[in-house]
Amino acid sequence: MSLPDVVSRDEWIVARRELLAAEKAFTKERDALNTRRRELPMVLVDKAYGFTGAGGSSGLLELFEGRDQLVVYHFMFQPEWDAGCPNCTGFVDDIGSTRLLNDANTTFALVSRAPYEKLAAYRSARGWDYPWYSSYGSDFNYDYHVTLDESVVPFEYNYRSKAEWDVLPNNDHTQMQQPFDLHGLSCFLRVDEQVYHTYSTYGRGPDAMTFTATALDLTALGRQEPWEKPAGRAVPPPHEDHCH
């Protein structure tokens, strides 16, 4: 295992101050990026989507629960599966309380394509209380490009077409048997009775939200993933790194 160099406290302080300057610059860059995100234009959602949740059938507006903002996590759970994606499960396990999010006039909800009965059973088994809705039978997953099926919509994931994915190294998205689900996160804004789509992110976009990943990023061994540098810092524990 490759570990950090051992130095004196004085040498460590010099190195830490250099890193602190970079961290402060990154914080300012992140603030500027968040400003750009808030300045994005928005799109009116004029299609009627149907969902099934604990209260029965509803439309997208009802998912807000009366609040002005809605954050949807597109949880990978295909209709034929009996359990949710392990990676998506880990993401939700890491969320914790959404009380402060609700206090900020924002609702968090999970949406998956599996029938609601499967979602409810899985939520109960995991001990979650987050609202979870089935979009089965609607275009919601397809329109927000987390269910990929070229017989329904052109292939697009993380704002890349099939042709763009095909030229990337280590790409397996376009090789998977369709239809298949991937994960993502979408944000919506309610203005009176109108709903607007303001943001969606895919791939590694949502991982900055997780406490575990953020905390591990501060440690010497990091997330213990094979792509991290410096290489050889830790041997990753055995875990599933894919979904079904």
C-alpha atoms as one frame of an Amber mdcrd trajectory, in Angstrom:
protein
   0.000   0.000   0.000   1.277   3.465  -0.922   0.967   5.874   2.018   1.720
   9.601   2.392   5.294  10.703   3.070   6.218  11.203   6.718   7.514  14.722
   7.422   8.008  17.089  10.357   5.130  19.191  11.656   6.739  22.349  10.225
   7.030  20.774   6.776   3.432  19.570   7.021   2.215  23.117   7.857   3.930
  24.493   4.742   2.307  21.854   2.539  -1.071  22.326   4.236  -1.007  26.089
   3.684  -0.279  25.558   0.001  -3.247  23.220  -0.238  -5.419  25.678   1.725
  -4.795  28.350  -0.908  -5.961  25.911  -3.597  -9.017  24.961  -1.484 -10.004
  28.618  -1.077  -9.671  29.163  -4.826 -11.808  26.089  -5.456 -14.476  27.366
  -3.041 -14.696  30.617  -5.009 -14.871  28.671  -8.271 -17.654  26.513  -6.817
 -19.583  29.613  -5.720 -19.265  31.011  -9.231 -20.405  27.699 -10.713 -23.424
  27.625  -8.398 -24.274  31.142  -9.552 -24.185  29.970 -13.167 -26.428  27.050
 -12.209 -28.984  29.420 -10.659 -28.807  31.594 -13.767 -29.761  28.731 -16.078
 -32.990  29.347 -17.978 -35.879  26.991 -17.297 -38.308  24.984 -19.403 -42.056
  24.772 -18.882 -43.161  21.189 -18.232 -46.289  21.037 -20.363 -46.686  17.256
 -20.526 -48.982  15.507 -18.066 -46.970  12.816 -16.296 -48.620  10.165 -14.170
 -47.121   8.759 -10.967 -48.207   6.270  -8.337 -47.208   6.809  -4.721 -48.389
   6.082  -1.207 -51.420   8.293  -1.761 -52.385   6.757  -5.094 -52.169   8.389
  -8.506 -50.838  11.918  -8.939 -49.240  14.332 -11.373 -45.875  16.046 -11.165
 -47.338  19.035  -9.330 -48.430  16.841  -6.420 -44.851  15.630  -5.892 -43.956
  19.132  -4.623 -46.155  18.543  -1.540 -47.093  22.230  -1.630 -43.517  23.516
  -1.667 -41.956  25.634  -4.415 -39.045  23.373  -5.343 -38.704  19.661  -6.062
 -35.524  17.568  -6.232 -36.061  14.183  -7.880 -33.535  11.386  -7.633 -33.966
   9.034 -10.585 -33.474   5.750  -8.740 -32.594   2.756 -10.930 -35.279   0.124
 -10.370 -36.495  -1.539 -13.546 -39.958  -3.137 -13.604 -38.594  -6.691 -13.803
 -36.197  -6.270 -10.852 -37.022  -7.406  -7.325 -34.555  -4.997  -5.665 -33.192
  -1.562  -6.365 -29.771  -0.745  -7.794 -27.072  -1.228  -5.099 -25.352   2.065
  -5.976 -28.623   4.012  -5.885 -29.413   2.290  -2.607 -26.116   3.469  -1.170
 -26.829   7.008  -2.340 -30.201   7.077  -0.576 -28.822   5.394   2.554 -26.436
   8.345   2.819 -29.042  11.105   2.659 -30.247  11.353   6.256 -32.939  13.805
   7.297 -34.502  16.120   4.711 -36.064  18.374   7.359 -33.757  21.314   6.614
 -34.380  20.857   2.888 -38.106  21.056   3.570 -37.523  24.160   5.693 -35.956
  25.685   2.572 -39.275  25.165   0.756 -37.911  22.178  -1.176 -39.161  18.593
  -1.406 -37.016  15.544  -2.120 -38.526  12.493  -3.811 -37.417   9.285  -5.488
 -38.846   8.252  -8.843 -38.388   4.831 -10.452 -39.949   2.871 -13.277 -40.788
  -0.258 -11.243 -44.399  -0.711 -10.065 -45.142   1.076  -6.808 -45.720  -2.154
  -4.869 -42.079  -3.134  -5.426 -40.862   0.326  -4.455 -42.935   0.364  -1.277
 -41.672  -3.061  -0.231 -38.049  -2.089  -0.859 -38.434   1.220   0.967 -39.888
  -0.575   3.972 -37.060  -3.121   3.952 -34.475  -0.313   3.883 -36.221   1.675
   6.626 -36.577   4.799   4.464 -39.357   7.361   4.760 -38.594   9.425   1.646
 -41.522   9.754  -0.769 -41.061   7.310  -3.645 -43.136   7.287  -6.809 -43.490
   4.904  -9.704 -43.449   6.470 -13.161 -44.432   3.151 -14.750 -46.531   3.716
 -17.864 -45.568   7.393 -18.271 -42.907   9.116 -20.394 -41.176  10.729 -17.410
 -38.088   8.482 -17.268 -37.681   8.589 -21.035 -38.056  12.362 -21.345 -35.453
  12.946 -18.631 -33.124  10.389 -20.233 -32.751   7.913 -17.393 -34.546   5.109
 -19.233 -32.770   4.511 -22.517 -34.905   2.961 -25.231 -34.415   4.063 -28.816
 -37.844   2.743 -29.726 -39.269   5.530 -27.538 -36.747   8.412 -27.662 -33.332
   8.950 -29.295 -30.418   7.699 -27.178 -29.080  10.425 -24.875 -27.375  10.211
 -21.497 -25.528  12.964 -19.678 -26.151  15.225 -22.674 -24.296  12.924 -25.065
 -25.771  11.156 -28.068 -25.090   7.522 -28.915 -22.467   8.576 -31.466 -20.694
  10.708 -28.862 -20.682   7.849 -26.351 -19.356   5.377 -28.921 -16.074   7.281
 -29.348 -15.377   7.410 -25.602 -13.077   4.855 -23.933 -14.549   2.338 -21.511
 -18.069   3.019 -22.718 -20.630   0.300 -22.121 -23.806   2.398 -22.161 -24.536
   1.891 -25.837 -23.818  -1.845 -25.610 -26.494  -2.598 -23.009 -29.712  -4.301
 -24.000 -32.527  -1.764 -24.211 -34.546  -0.660 -22.404 -32.307  -0.065 -19.411
 -32.266   2.490 -16.626 -29.488   4.769 -15.401 -29.432   7.207 -12.510 -29.661
  10.982 -12.347 -31.089  13.911 -10.437 -33.505  16.587 -11.656 -34.731  19.842
 -10.142 -38.056  21.550 -10.728 -39.576  24.888  -9.736 -43.279  25.560  -9.143
 -44.672  28.982  -9.996 -48.342  29.038  -9.062 -49.704  25.958 -10.843 -46.986
  25.791 -13.493 -43.979  23.471 -13.191 -40.605  24.280 -14.724 -37.570  22.060
 -15.223 -34.458  23.920 -14.049 -31.625  21.369 -13.840 -30.614  17.740 -14.345
 -27.315  15.988 -13.679 -26.174  12.457 -14.418 -23.172  10.162 -14.071 -20.985
  11.396 -11.217 -22.964  14.626 -10.920 -24.981  13.600  -7.830 -22.073  12.062
  -5.898 -20.949  15.419  -4.479 -24.187  15.365  -2.441 -23.235  12.309  -0.410
 -21.738  12.666   3.056 -19.640   9.521   2.765 -17.922  10.506  -0.487 -17.329
  14.060   0.732 -15.923  12.882   4.064 -13.679  10.279   2.414 -12.349  12.922
   0.014 -10.767  14.595   3.071  -8.928  11.457   4.186  -5.542  10.044   3.229
  -7.010   6.862   1.738  -9.810   8.648  -0.113 -12.822   6.798  -1.485 -10.706
   3.701  -2.121 -11.832   3.515  -5.736  -9.528   2.207  -8.483  -9.654   5.467
 -10.498  -8.285   7.641  -7.670  -4.761   9.020  -7.509  -2.217   8.438  -6.114
  -2.576   4.836  -7.197  -2.100   2.025  -4.705  -3.196   4.105  -1.743  -5.713
   1.497  -0.558  -7.276  -1.771  -1.599 -10.998  -1.219  -2.177 -13.343  -3.414
  -0.134 -15.380  -5.928  -2.128 -18.638  -4.349  -3.291 -20.912  -4.254  -6.280
 -19.985  -1.378  -8.540 -22.771  -1.909 -11.023 -26.499  -2.442 -11.119 -27.959
  -5.783 -12.128
